[in-house]
Amino acid sequence: MASIVRRGFGIEPKGRLRAGLGLPRLSRLSLRPAALENSLLGRLPRGAGIAASILFLGSFAAYGMVISGSTKRVVNDFSTEVGFGIQVVRISGQRQTSEQEILDLLGVSKHVSLLLYDVDKARNRVKAIPWISEVSIMKLFPDKLAVTISERVPYAIWQPDASVEPAIVDESGDIVATYVDPRFAGLPRVIGVGAENRAGEIKDLFSSVPTLRSRIKASVLVSGLRWDIFLTNGVRIMLPERDPQRALEEVARLDRESGLLSKSITTVDMRMSDRMVVRLTDEAKTWRDEMLAAEAKARKREQRA
């Protein structure tokens, strides 16, 4: 998103507005003497005056930096009076970052000379915003600043543990926001110390099981070794440390064929390579025990008969 921001500047006393931005218009001579027309100065190309001003002020600014801060203020004030104050800031590339936040960190106004403006310090201030990965700042003489922003891409929602508020991280695991905007609620949620750096593993796992992807609530990294997947209906899938992809695909296949994950179960344990262990809910276990007891009684009656 690109924008052009014009700072609101007041009218200088006894001055005429230049381009409506509050700078006094420099007076011009109404007549040019013939001697000047024929002189070397009279034959200077258009724009030479601005170039000479920049050269002069730049040299004076360097000298002022050596001498004292007051000299710099004199150079700054003079250069803004002759048209080098920052009047326009063009910002592009930002989507998640507030434009006003960027402007505040840039610290620009018509009273700041474009000649003396420290681009490196400004870039470092803006780059400190967590969303921002890169910043480019260009001076466009005589009075404009062009700022191009590159932002980090939200990749996952991360919590070190359930007691900590979630944060949004990028693909490298760096936190970009401590508030989870509803727009990002669909991002994979990973929990556990170190899980923020391994969110890519979860995306790869889910890519092969599209029928399960929309039913996954969170993925918990256990002891930094393996993943437990929690579904929206409360079922927990315990994946092995080795080849979790194969295990998850097997669970997805059984769910397609028999509706495994919709049954009255709490856990599907896939940690052992040669078997799957399914734990029933308390209600299902009670019902199962009652059914087995009833079947045992029926067999005893048949034997007595």
PDB file of C-alpha atoms in Angstrom:
ATOM      1  CA  MET A   1       0.000   0.000   0.000  1.00  0.00           C
ATOM      2  CA  ALA A   2       1.502   3.296  -1.069  1.00  0.00           C
ATOM      3  CA  SER A   3       0.677   6.653   0.408  1.00  0.00           C
ATOM      4  CA  ILE A   4       1.772  10.249   0.166  1.00  0.00           C
ATOM      5  CA  VAL A   5       1.835  12.067   3.456  1.00  0.00           C
ATOM      6  CA  ARG A   6       2.024  15.823   3.584  1.00  0.00           C
ATOM      7  CA  ARG A   7       2.822  17.333   6.936  1.00  0.00           C
ATOM      8  CA  GLY A   8       0.640  20.227   8.048  1.00  0.00           C
ATOM      9  CA  PHE A   9       2.844  23.278   8.193  1.00  0.00           C
ATOM     10  CA  GLY A  10       1.851  26.796   9.199  1.00  0.00           C
ATOM     11  CA  ILE A  11       2.268  29.986   7.163  1.00  0.00           C
ATOM     12  CA  GLU A  12       5.423  31.920   7.750  1.00  0.00           C
ATOM     13  CA  PRO A  13       4.774  35.535   8.862  1.00  0.00           C
ATOM     14  CA  LYS A  14       4.791  38.102   6.091  1.00  0.00           C
ATOM     15  CA  GLY A  15       5.537  35.407   3.562  1.00  0.00           C
ATOM     16  CA  ARG A  16       3.681  34.021   0.575  1.00  0.00           C
ATOM     17  CA  LEU A  17       2.833  30.352   0.351  1.00  0.00           C
ATOM     18  CA  ARG A  18       4.998  28.198  -1.929  1.00  0.00           C
ATOM     19  CA  ALA A  19       2.929  25.348  -3.413  1.00  0.00           C
ATOM     20  CA  GLY A  20       0.554  25.667  -0.486  1.00  0.00           C
ATOM     21  CA  LEU A  21       3.084  24.157   1.936  1.00  0.00           C
ATOM     22  CA  GLY A  22       3.774  27.178   4.089  1.00  0.00           C
ATOM     23  CA  LEU A  23       7.168  28.328   2.806  1.00  0.00           C
ATOM     24  CA  PRO A  24       7.737  31.980   1.806  1.00  0.00           C
ATOM     25  CA  ARG A  25       8.254  32.505  -1.916  1.00  0.00           C
ATOM     26  CA  LEU A  26      11.647  33.865  -2.780  1.00  0.00           C
ATOM     27  CA  SER A  27      11.474  37.202  -4.569  1.00  0.00           C
ATOM     28  CA  ARG A  28      12.617  37.335  -8.177  1.00  0.00           C
ATOM     29  CA  LEU A  29      14.173  40.142 -10.151  1.00  0.00           C
ATOM     30  CA  SER A  30      11.763  41.495 -12.717  1.00  0.00           C
ATOM     31  CA  LEU A  31      14.568  42.618 -15.031  1.00  0.00           C
ATOM     32  CA  ARG A  32      17.878  40.987 -15.982  1.00  0.00           C
ATOM     33  CA  PRO A  33      20.622  43.479 -16.959  1.00  0.00           C
ATOM     34  CA  ALA A  34      22.172  42.925 -20.362  1.00  0.00           C
ATOM     35  CA  ALA A  35      25.616  42.612 -18.791  1.00  0.00           C
ATOM     36  CA  LEU A  36      24.381  39.646 -16.749  1.00  0.00           C
ATOM     37  CA  GLU A  37      22.879  38.021 -19.848  1.00  0.00           C
ATOM     38  CA  ASN A  38      26.269  38.057 -21.552  1.00  0.00           C
ATOM     39  CA  SER A  39      28.264  36.954 -18.495  1.00  0.00           C
ATOM     40  CA  LEU A  40      29.254  33.432 -17.514  1.00  0.00           C
ATOM     41  CA  LEU A  41      26.609  33.471 -14.761  1.00  0.00           C
ATOM     42  CA  GLY A  42      23.999  34.400 -17.301  1.00  0.00           C
ATOM     43  CA  ARG A  43      24.781  31.326 -19.350  1.00  0.00           C
ATOM     44  CA  LEU A  44      24.494  28.808 -16.466  1.00  0.00           C
ATOM     45  CA  PRO A  45      22.093  25.919 -17.224  1.00  0.00           C
ATOM     46  CA  ARG A  46      18.719  25.651 -15.502  1.00  0.00           C
ATOM     47  CA  GLY A  47      19.027  24.027 -12.059  1.00  0.00           C
ATOM     48  CA  ALA A  48      22.623  25.094 -11.571  1.00  0.00           C
ATOM     49  CA  GLY A  49      21.551  27.340  -8.711  1.00  0.00           C
ATOM     50  CA  ILE A  50      19.985  24.469  -6.789  1.00  0.00           C
ATOM     51  CA  ALA A  51      23.035  22.280  -7.383  1.00  0.00           C
ATOM     52  CA  ALA A  52      25.325  25.068  -6.188  1.00  0.00           C
ATOM     53  CA  SER A  53      23.151  25.568  -3.100  1.00  0.00           C
ATOM     54  CA  ILE A  54      23.352  21.883  -2.260  1.00  0.00           C
ATOM     55  CA  LEU A  55      27.132  21.909  -2.689  1.00  0.00           C
ATOM     56  CA  PHE A  56      27.527  25.017  -0.578  1.00  0.00           C
ATOM     57  CA  LEU A  57      25.178  23.884   2.167  1.00  0.00           C
ATOM     58  CA  GLY A  58      26.651  20.393   2.189  1.00  0.00           C
ATOM     59  CA  SER A  59      30.145  21.795   2.699  1.00  0.00           C
ATOM     60  CA  PHE A  60      28.872  24.169   5.362  1.00  0.00           C
ATOM     61  CA  ALA A  61      27.025  21.310   7.088  1.00  0.00           C
ATOM     62  CA  ALA A  62      30.177  19.174   7.209  1.00  0.00           C
ATOM     63  CA  TYR A  63      32.091  22.099   8.632  1.00  0.00           C
ATOM     64  CA  GLY A  64      29.323  22.699  11.174  1.00  0.00           C
ATOM     65  CA  MET A  65      29.446  19.093  12.364  1.00  0.00           C
ATOM     66  CA  VAL A  66      33.089  19.607  13.248  1.00  0.00           C
ATOM     67  CA  ILE A  67      32.668  22.999  14.844  1.00  0.00           C
ATOM     68  CA  SER A  68      29.517  22.773  17.003  1.00  0.00           C
ATOM     69  CA  GLY A  69      25.887  21.788  17.214  1.00  0.00           C
ATOM     70  CA  SER A  70      24.854  25.427  17.010  1.00  0.00           C
ATOM     71  CA  THR A  71      26.480  25.719  13.591  1.00  0.00           C
ATOM     72  CA  LYS A  72      24.459  22.749  12.424  1.00  0.00           C
ATOM     73  CA  ARG A  73      21.302  24.461  13.618  1.00  0.00           C
ATOM     74  CA  VAL A  74      22.211  27.537  11.588  1.00  0.00           C
ATOM     75  CA  VAL A  75      22.776  25.426   8.479  1.00  0.00           C
ATOM     76  CA  ASN A  76      19.546  23.530   9.110  1.00  0.00           C
ATOM     77  CA  ASP A  77      17.514  26.703   9.530  1.00  0.00           C
ATOM     78  CA  PHE A  78      19.025  28.378   6.498  1.00  0.00           C
ATOM     79  CA  SER A  79      18.591  25.372   4.213  1.00  0.00           C
ATOM     80  CA  THR A  80      14.939  24.924   5.208  1.00  0.00           C
ATOM     81  CA  GLU A  81      14.309  28.615   4.515  1.00  0.00           C
ATOM     82  CA  VAL A  82      15.595  28.271   0.951  1.00  0.00           C
ATOM     83  CA  GLY A  83      13.478  25.193   0.182  1.00  0.00           C
ATOM     84  CA  PHE A  84      15.246  22.122   1.581  1.00  0.00           C
ATOM     85  CA  GLY A  85      12.901  21.461   4.499  1.00  0.00           C
ATOM     86  CA  ILE A  86      11.182  18.056   4.319  1.00  0.00           C
ATOM     87  CA  GLN A  87       7.674  18.734   3.021  1.00  0.00           C
ATOM     88  CA  VAL A  88       6.517  15.399   1.593  1.00  0.00           C
ATOM     89  CA  VAL A  89       7.020  11.809   2.769  1.00  0.00           C
ATOM     90  CA  ARG A  90       6.051   8.954   0.449  1.00  0.00           C
ATOM     91  CA  ILE A  91       5.566   5.614   2.248  1.00  0.00           C
ATOM     92  CA  SER A  92       4.999   2.348   0.393  1.00  0.00           C
ATOM     93  CA  GLY A  93       4.992  -1.367   1.177  1.00  0.00           C
ATOM     94  CA  GLN A  94       3.441  -1.284   4.647  1.00  0.00           C
ATOM     95  CA  ARG A  95       0.284  -3.308   5.368  1.00  0.00           C
ATOM     96  CA  GLN A  96       0.380  -4.314   9.017  1.00  0.00           C
ATOM     97  CA  THR A  97       2.352  -1.325  10.283  1.00  0.00           C
ATOM     98  CA  SER A  98       0.673   1.949  11.174  1.00  0.00           C
ATOM     99  CA  GLU A  99       1.616   4.782   8.842  1.00  0.00           C
ATOM    100  CA  GLN A 100       1.546   7.195  11.775  1.00  0.00           C
ATOM    101  CA  GLU A 101       3.971   5.000  13.734  1.00  0.00           C
ATOM    102  CA  ILE A 102       6.417   5.125  10.834  1.00  0.00           C
ATOM    103  CA  LEU A 103       6.077   8.902  10.520  1.00  0.00           C
ATOM    104  CA  ASP A 104       6.668   9.415  14.230  1.00  0.00           C
ATOM    105  CA  LEU A 105       9.853   7.349  14.091  1.00  0.00           C
ATOM    106  CA  LEU A 106      11.092   9.155  10.989  1.00  0.00           C
ATOM    107  CA  GLY A 107      10.928  12.433  12.920  1.00  0.00           C
ATOM    108  CA  VAL A 108      10.412  14.665   9.895  1.00  0.00           C
ATOM    109  CA  SER A 109       8.932  18.127   9.515  1.00  0.00           C
ATOM    110  CA  LYS A 110       9.392  21.210   7.363  1.00  0.00           C
ATOM    111  CA  HIS A 111      11.868  22.420   9.992  1.00  0.00           C
ATOM    112  CA  VAL A 112      14.175  19.446   9.328  1.00  0.00           C
ATOM    113  CA  SER A 113      16.625  19.947   6.465  1.00  0.00           C
ATOM    114  CA  LEU A 114      16.754  17.181   3.886  1.00  0.00           C
ATOM    115  CA  LEU A 115      20.471  17.926   3.532  1.00  0.00           C
ATOM    116  CA  LEU A 116      21.233  17.162   7.185  1.00  0.00           C
ATOM    117  CA  TYR A 117      18.648  14.403   7.685  1.00  0.00           C
ATOM    118  CA  ASP A 118      20.367  11.242   9.028  1.00  0.00           C
ATOM    119  CA  VAL A 119      18.959   8.408   6.904  1.00  0.00           C
ATOM    120  CA  ASP A 120      20.871   5.649   8.733  1.00  0.00           C
ATOM    121  CA  LYS A 121      19.523   6.582  12.161  1.00  0.00           C
ATOM    122  CA  ALA A 122      15.997   6.909  10.785  1.00  0.00           C
ATOM    123  CA  ARG A 123      16.255   3.504   9.104  1.00  0.00           C
ATOM    124  CA  ASN A 124      17.349   1.864  12.363  1.00  0.00           C
ATOM    125  CA  ARG A 125      14.461   3.443  14.266  1.00  0.00           C
ATOM    126  CA  VAL A 126      11.855   2.257  11.773  1.00  0.00           C
ATOM    127  CA  LYS A 127      13.405  -1.194  11.433  1.00  0.00           C
ATOM    128  CA  ALA A 128      12.964  -1.707  15.183  1.00  0.00           C
ATOM    129  CA  ILE A 129       9.211  -2.183  14.545  1.00  0.00           C
ATOM    130  CA  PRO A 130       8.698  -5.984  14.856  1.00  0.00           C
ATOM    131  CA  TRP A 131       6.604  -6.269  11.677  1.00  0.00           C
ATOM    132  CA  ILE A 132       9.315  -4.640   9.541  1.00  0.00           C
ATOM    133  CA  SER A 133      12.175  -6.647   8.022  1.00  0.00           C
ATOM    134  CA  GLU A 134      13.761  -4.073   5.692  1.00  0.00           C
ATOM    135  CA  VAL A 135      13.579  -0.291   5.220  1.00  0.00           C
ATOM    136  CA  SER A 136      14.811   1.820   2.330  1.00  0.00           C
ATOM    137  CA  ILE A 137      14.898   5.619   2.692  1.00  0.00           C
ATOM    138  CA  MET A 138      15.800   7.892  -0.225  1.00  0.00           C
ATOM    139  CA  LYS A 139      16.219  11.643  -0.336  1.00  0.00           C
ATOM    140  CA  LEU A 140      14.464  13.254  -3.298  1.00  0.00           C
ATOM    141  CA  PHE A 141      15.687  16.817  -3.509  1.00  0.00           C
ATOM    142  CA  PRO A 142      14.740  19.441  -2.763  1.00  0.00           C
ATOM    143  CA  ASP A 143      12.057  18.491  -0.184  1.00  0.00           C
ATOM    144  CA  LYS A 144      10.865  14.870  -0.431  1.00  0.00           C
ATOM    145  CA  LEU A 145      11.595  11.614   1.360  1.00  0.00           C
ATOM    146  CA  ALA A 146      10.719   8.195  -0.135  1.00  0.00           C
ATOM    147  CA  VAL A 147      10.338   5.314   2.326  1.00  0.00           C
ATOM    148  CA  THR A 148       9.912   1.712   1.126  1.00  0.00           C
ATOM    149  CA  ILE A 149       8.912  -0.906   3.701  1.00  0.00           C
ATOM    150  CA  SER A 150       9.278  -4.690   3.558  1.00  0.00           C
ATOM    151  CA  GLU A 151       7.241  -6.527   6.196  1.00  0.00           C
ATOM    152  CA  ARG A 152       7.532  -9.989   7.686  1.00  0.00           C
ATOM    153  CA  VAL A 153       4.921 -12.583   6.679  1.00  0.00           C
ATOM    154  CA  PRO A 154       2.773 -14.004   9.522  1.00  0.00           C
ATOM    155  CA  TYR A 155       3.383 -17.754   9.602  1.00  0.00           C
ATOM    156  CA  ALA A 156       2.006 -19.267  12.815  1.00  0.00           C
ATOM    157  CA  ILE A 157       0.510 -18.539  16.232  1.00  0.00           C
ATOM    158  CA  TRP A 158       2.866 -19.575  19.034  1.00  0.00           C
ATOM    159  CA  GLN A 159       2.638 -20.076  22.789  1.00  0.00           C
ATOM    160  CA  PRO A 160       5.568 -21.288  24.941  1.00  0.00           C
ATOM    161  CA  ASP A 161       2.894 -22.902  27.128  1.00  0.00           C
ATOM    162  CA  ALA A 162      -0.835 -22.604  27.696  1.00  0.00           C
ATOM    163  CA  SER A 163      -0.379 -19.997  30.464  1.00  0.00           C
ATOM    164  CA  VAL A 164       1.245 -17.450  28.124  1.00  0.00           C
ATOM    165  CA  GLU A 165      -0.657 -15.214  25.724  1.00  0.00           C
ATOM    166  CA  PRO A 166      -0.175 -16.277  22.085  1.00  0.00           C
ATOM    167  CA  ALA A 167       1.949 -14.313  19.631  1.00  0.00           C
ATOM    168  CA  ILE A 168       2.299 -14.252  15.852  1.00  0.00           C
ATOM    169  CA  VAL A 169       5.650 -15.416  14.472  1.00  0.00           C
ATOM    170  CA  ASP A 170       7.172 -15.360  11.009  1.00  0.00           C
ATOM    171  CA  GLU A 171       8.736 -18.328   9.233  1.00  0.00           C
ATOM    172  CA  SER A 172      12.038 -17.899  11.096  1.00  0.00           C
ATOM    173  CA  GLY A 173      10.250 -17.944  14.462  1.00  0.00           C
ATOM    174  CA  ASP A 174      10.652 -14.232  15.234  1.00  0.00           C
ATOM    175  CA  ILE A 175       7.719 -12.606  17.021  1.00  0.00           C
ATOM    176  CA  VAL A 176       6.035  -9.955  14.860  1.00  0.00           C
ATOM    177  CA  ALA A 177       2.987  -9.241  17.045  1.00  0.00           C
ATOM    178  CA  THR A 178       1.952 -10.062  20.598  1.00  0.00           C
ATOM    179  CA  TYR A 179      -1.702  -9.494  19.767  1.00  0.00           C
ATOM    180  CA  VAL A 180      -3.425 -12.068  17.569  1.00  0.00           C
ATOM    181  CA  ASP A 181      -5.639 -10.172  15.156  1.00  0.00           C
ATOM    182  CA  PRO A 182      -8.782 -12.137  14.154  1.00  0.00           C
ATOM    183  CA  ARG A 183      -7.531 -11.981  10.557  1.00  0.00           C
ATOM    184  CA  PHE A 184      -4.785 -14.435  11.503  1.00  0.00           C
ATOM    185  CA  ALA A 185      -6.912 -16.850  13.507  1.00  0.00           C
ATOM    186  CA  GLY A 186      -6.583 -19.439  10.729  1.00  0.00           C
ATOM    187  CA  LEU A 187      -2.803 -19.706  11.084  1.00  0.00           C
ATOM    188  CA  PRO A 188      -1.407 -22.969  12.531  1.00  0.00           C
ATOM    189  CA  ARG A 189      -1.171 -22.821  16.320  1.00  0.00           C
ATOM    190  CA  VAL A 190       1.985 -24.325  17.822  1.00  0.00           C
ATOM    191  CA  ILE A 191       2.679 -24.712  21.542  1.00  0.00           C
ATOM    192  CA  GLY A 192       5.893 -25.455  23.369  1.00  0.00           C
ATOM    193  CA  VAL A 193       9.387 -24.098  23.889  1.00  0.00           C
ATOM    194  CA  GLY A 194      11.130 -24.135  20.514  1.00  0.00           C
ATOM    195  CA  ALA A 195       7.900 -24.777  18.597  1.00  0.00           C
ATOM    196  CA  GLU A 196       8.040 -21.289  17.056  1.00  0.00           C
ATOM    197  CA  ASN A 197      11.167 -22.318  15.124  1.00  0.00           C
ATOM    198  CA  ARG A 198       9.587 -25.543  13.841  1.00  0.00           C
ATOM    199  CA  ALA A 199       6.199 -24.351  12.633  1.00  0.00           C
ATOM    200  CA  GLY A 200       7.286 -25.261   9.119  1.00  0.00           C
ATOM    201  CA  GLU A 201       7.242 -28.937  10.114  1.00  0.00           C
ATOM    202  CA  ILE A 202       3.569 -28.658  11.026  1.00  0.00           C
ATOM    203  CA  LYS A 203       2.695 -26.992   7.722  1.00  0.00           C
ATOM    204  CA  ASP A 204       4.455 -29.804   5.881  1.00  0.00           C
ATOM    205  CA  LEU A 205       2.602 -32.442   7.940  1.00  0.00           C
ATOM    206  CA  PHE A 206      -0.787 -30.881   7.294  1.00  0.00           C
ATOM    207  CA  SER A 207      -0.182 -30.460   3.567  1.00  0.00           C
ATOM    208  CA  SER A 208      -0.583 -34.215   3.010  1.00  0.00           C
ATOM    209  CA  VAL A 209      -3.823 -34.565   5.029  1.00  0.00           C
ATOM    210  CA  PRO A 210      -6.199 -31.895   3.695  1.00  0.00           C
ATOM    211  CA  THR A 211      -9.229 -33.703   5.216  1.00  0.00           C
ATOM    212  CA  LEU A 212      -7.767 -33.175   8.711  1.00  0.00           C
ATOM    213  CA  ARG A 213      -6.299 -29.712   8.272  1.00  0.00           C
ATOM    214  CA  SER A 214      -9.501 -27.791   9.048  1.00  0.00           C
ATOM    215  CA  ARG A 215     -10.109 -29.939  12.148  1.00  0.00           C
ATOM    216  CA  ILE A 216      -6.743 -29.285  13.808  1.00  0.00           C
ATOM    217  CA  LYS A 217      -6.858 -26.941  16.780  1.00  0.00           C
ATOM    218  CA  ALA A 218      -3.236 -26.938  17.957  1.00  0.00           C
ATOM    219  CA  SER A 219       0.058 -28.784  17.715  1.00  0.00           C
ATOM    220  CA  VAL A 220       2.132 -29.303  20.853  1.00  0.00           C
ATOM    221  CA  LEU A 221       5.864 -29.969  20.708  1.00  0.00           C
ATOM    222  CA  VAL A 222       6.625 -32.617  23.359  1.00  0.00           C
ATOM    223  CA  SER A 223      10.109 -32.468  24.938  1.00  0.00           C
ATOM    224  CA  GLY A 224      11.408 -30.947  21.718  1.00  0.00           C
ATOM    225  CA  LEU A 225      11.192 -34.377  20.066  1.00  0.00           C
ATOM    226  CA  ARG A 226       7.748 -35.083  18.632  1.00  0.00           C
ATOM    227  CA  TRP A 227       4.278 -33.599  18.106  1.00  0.00           C
ATOM    228  CA  ASP A 228       0.867 -34.140  19.663  1.00  0.00           C
ATOM    229  CA  ILE A 229      -1.973 -32.928  17.439  1.00  0.00           C
ATOM    230  CA  PHE A 230      -5.211 -31.759  19.097  1.00  0.00           C
ATOM    231  CA  LEU A 231      -8.401 -31.693  17.040  1.00  0.00           C
ATOM    232  CA  THR A 232     -11.311 -29.333  17.487  1.00  0.00           C
ATOM    233  CA  ASN A 233     -13.435 -32.177  18.946  1.00  0.00           C
ATOM    234  CA  GLY A 234     -10.835 -32.811  21.674  1.00  0.00           C
ATOM    235  CA  VAL A 235      -9.220 -35.923  20.182  1.00  0.00           C
ATOM    236  CA  ARG A 236      -5.454 -36.111  20.664  1.00  0.00           C
ATOM    237  CA  ILE A 237      -3.209 -37.722  18.029  1.00  0.00           C
ATOM    238  CA  MET A 238       0.184 -38.704  19.462  1.00  0.00           C
ATOM    239  CA  LEU A 239       2.715 -38.814  16.619  1.00  0.00           C
ATOM    240  CA  PRO A 240       6.022 -40.670  16.749  1.00  0.00           C
ATOM    241  CA  GLU A 241       9.405 -38.979  16.716  1.00  0.00           C
ATOM    242  CA  ARG A 242      10.328 -40.777  13.494  1.00  0.00           C
ATOM    243  CA  ASP A 243       8.241 -40.543  10.348  1.00  0.00           C
ATOM    244  CA  PRO A 244       5.305 -38.565  11.776  1.00  0.00           C
ATOM    245  CA  GLN A 245       4.058 -37.966   8.216  1.00  0.00           C
ATOM    246  CA  ARG A 246       3.336 -41.659   7.656  1.00  0.00           C
ATOM    247  CA  ALA A 247       1.587 -41.957  11.020  1.00  0.00           C
ATOM    248  CA  LEU A 248      -0.665 -38.959  10.385  1.00  0.00           C
ATOM    249  CA  GLU A 249      -1.548 -40.174   6.902  1.00  0.00           C
ATOM    250  CA  GLU A 250      -2.532 -43.554   8.395  1.00  0.00           C
ATOM    251  CA  VAL A 251      -4.856 -41.855  10.883  1.00  0.00           C
ATOM    252  CA  ALA A 252      -6.404 -39.836   8.047  1.00  0.00           C
ATOM    253  CA  ARG A 253      -6.955 -43.029   6.020  1.00  0.00           C
ATOM    254  CA  LEU A 254      -8.701 -44.795   8.913  1.00  0.00           C
ATOM    255  CA  ASP A 255     -10.855 -41.745   9.498  1.00  0.00           C
ATOM    256  CA  ARG A 256     -11.950 -41.703   5.838  1.00  0.00           C
ATOM    257  CA  GLU A 257     -12.749 -45.415   5.883  1.00  0.00           C
ATOM    258  CA  SER A 258     -14.343 -45.845   9.317  1.00  0.00           C
ATOM    259  CA  GLY A 259     -14.849 -42.394  10.832  1.00  0.00           C
ATOM    260  CA  LEU A 260     -12.233 -43.144  13.501  1.00  0.00           C
ATOM    261  CA  LEU A 261     -11.858 -39.572  14.754  1.00  0.00           C
ATOM    262  CA  SER A 262     -15.619 -39.078  15.108  1.00  0.00           C
ATOM    263  CA  LYS A 263     -16.031 -41.996  17.488  1.00  0.00           C
ATOM    264  CA  SER A 264     -16.098 -41.773  21.297  1.00  0.00           C
ATOM    265  CA  ILE A 265     -12.352 -41.687  21.740  1.00  0.00           C
ATOM    266  CA  THR A 266      -9.887 -39.353  23.458  1.00  0.00           C
ATOM    267  CA  THR A 267      -6.524 -40.443  22.068  1.00  0.00           C
ATOM    268  CA  VAL A 268      -5.005 -42.106  19.032  1.00  0.00           C
ATOM    269  CA  ASP A 269      -1.480 -43.183  19.995  1.00  0.00           C
ATOM    270  CA  MET A 270       0.764 -43.735  16.976  1.00  0.00           C
ATOM    271  CA  ARG A 271       4.104 -43.729  18.807  1.00  0.00           C
ATOM    272  CA  MET A 272       4.736 -47.430  18.213  1.00  0.00           C
ATOM    273  CA  SER A 273       5.558 -48.327  14.644  1.00  0.00           C
ATOM    274  CA  ASP A 274       3.744 -51.695  14.644  1.00  0.00           C
ATOM    275  CA  ARG A 275       0.450 -50.803  16.296  1.00  0.00           C
ATOM    276  CA  MET A 276      -2.088 -48.122  17.052  1.00  0.00           C
ATOM    277  CA  VAL A 277      -3.559 -47.649  20.537  1.00  0.00           C
ATOM    278  CA  VAL A 278      -6.963 -45.988  20.870  1.00  0.00           C
ATOM    279  CA  ARG A 279      -8.232 -44.709  24.223  1.00  0.00           C
ATOM    280  CA  LEU A 280     -11.973 -44.402  24.743  1.00  0.00           C
ATOM    281  CA  THR A 281     -13.802 -41.627  26.508  1.00  0.00           C
ATOM    282  CA  ASP A 282     -15.009 -42.396  30.046  1.00  0.00           C
ATOM    283  CA  GLU A 283     -18.590 -42.754  28.796  1.00  0.00           C
ATOM    284  CA  ALA A 284     -17.548 -45.054  25.968  1.00  0.00           C
ATOM    285  CA  LYS A 285     -15.409 -47.110  28.296  1.00  0.00           C
ATOM    286  CA  THR A 286     -18.290 -47.524  30.752  1.00  0.00           C
ATOM    287  CA  TRP A 287     -20.626 -48.505  27.924  1.00  0.00           C
ATOM    288  CA  ARG A 288     -18.019 -50.964  26.586  1.00  0.00           C
ATOM    289  CA  ASP A 289     -17.508 -52.538  30.015  1.00  0.00           C
ATOM    290  CA  GLU A 290     -21.259 -52.938  30.458  1.00  0.00           C
ATOM    291  CA  MET A 291     -21.601 -54.546  27.035  1.00  0.00           C
ATOM    292  CA  LEU A 292     -18.762 -56.987  27.744  1.00  0.00           C
ATOM    293  CA  ALA A 293     -20.278 -57.891  31.130  1.00  0.00           C
ATOM    294  CA  ALA A 294     -23.666 -58.502  29.520  1.00  0.00           C
ATOM    295  CA  GLU A 295     -22.107 -60.717  26.859  1.00  0.00           C
ATOM    296  CA  ALA A 296     -20.245 -62.732  29.542  1.00  0.00           C
ATOM    297  CA  LYS A 297     -23.479 -63.326  31.474  1.00  0.00           C
ATOM    298  CA  ALA A 298     -25.245 -64.435  28.329  1.00  0.00           C
ATOM    299  CA  ARG A 299     -22.526 -66.972  27.583  1.00  0.00           C
ATOM    300  CA  LYS A 300     -22.757 -68.388  31.120  1.00  0.00           C
ATOM    301  CA  ARG A 301     -26.510 -68.831  30.808  1.00  0.00           C
ATOM    302  CA  GLU A 302     -26.031 -70.637  27.532  1.00  0.00           C
ATOM    303  CA  GLN A 303     -23.465 -72.946  29.119  1.00  0.00           C
ATOM    304  CA  ARG A 304     -25.814 -73.822  32.026  1.00  0.00           C
ATOM    305  CA  ALA A 305     -28.618 -74.539  29.664  1.00  0.00           C
TER     306      ALA A 305
END
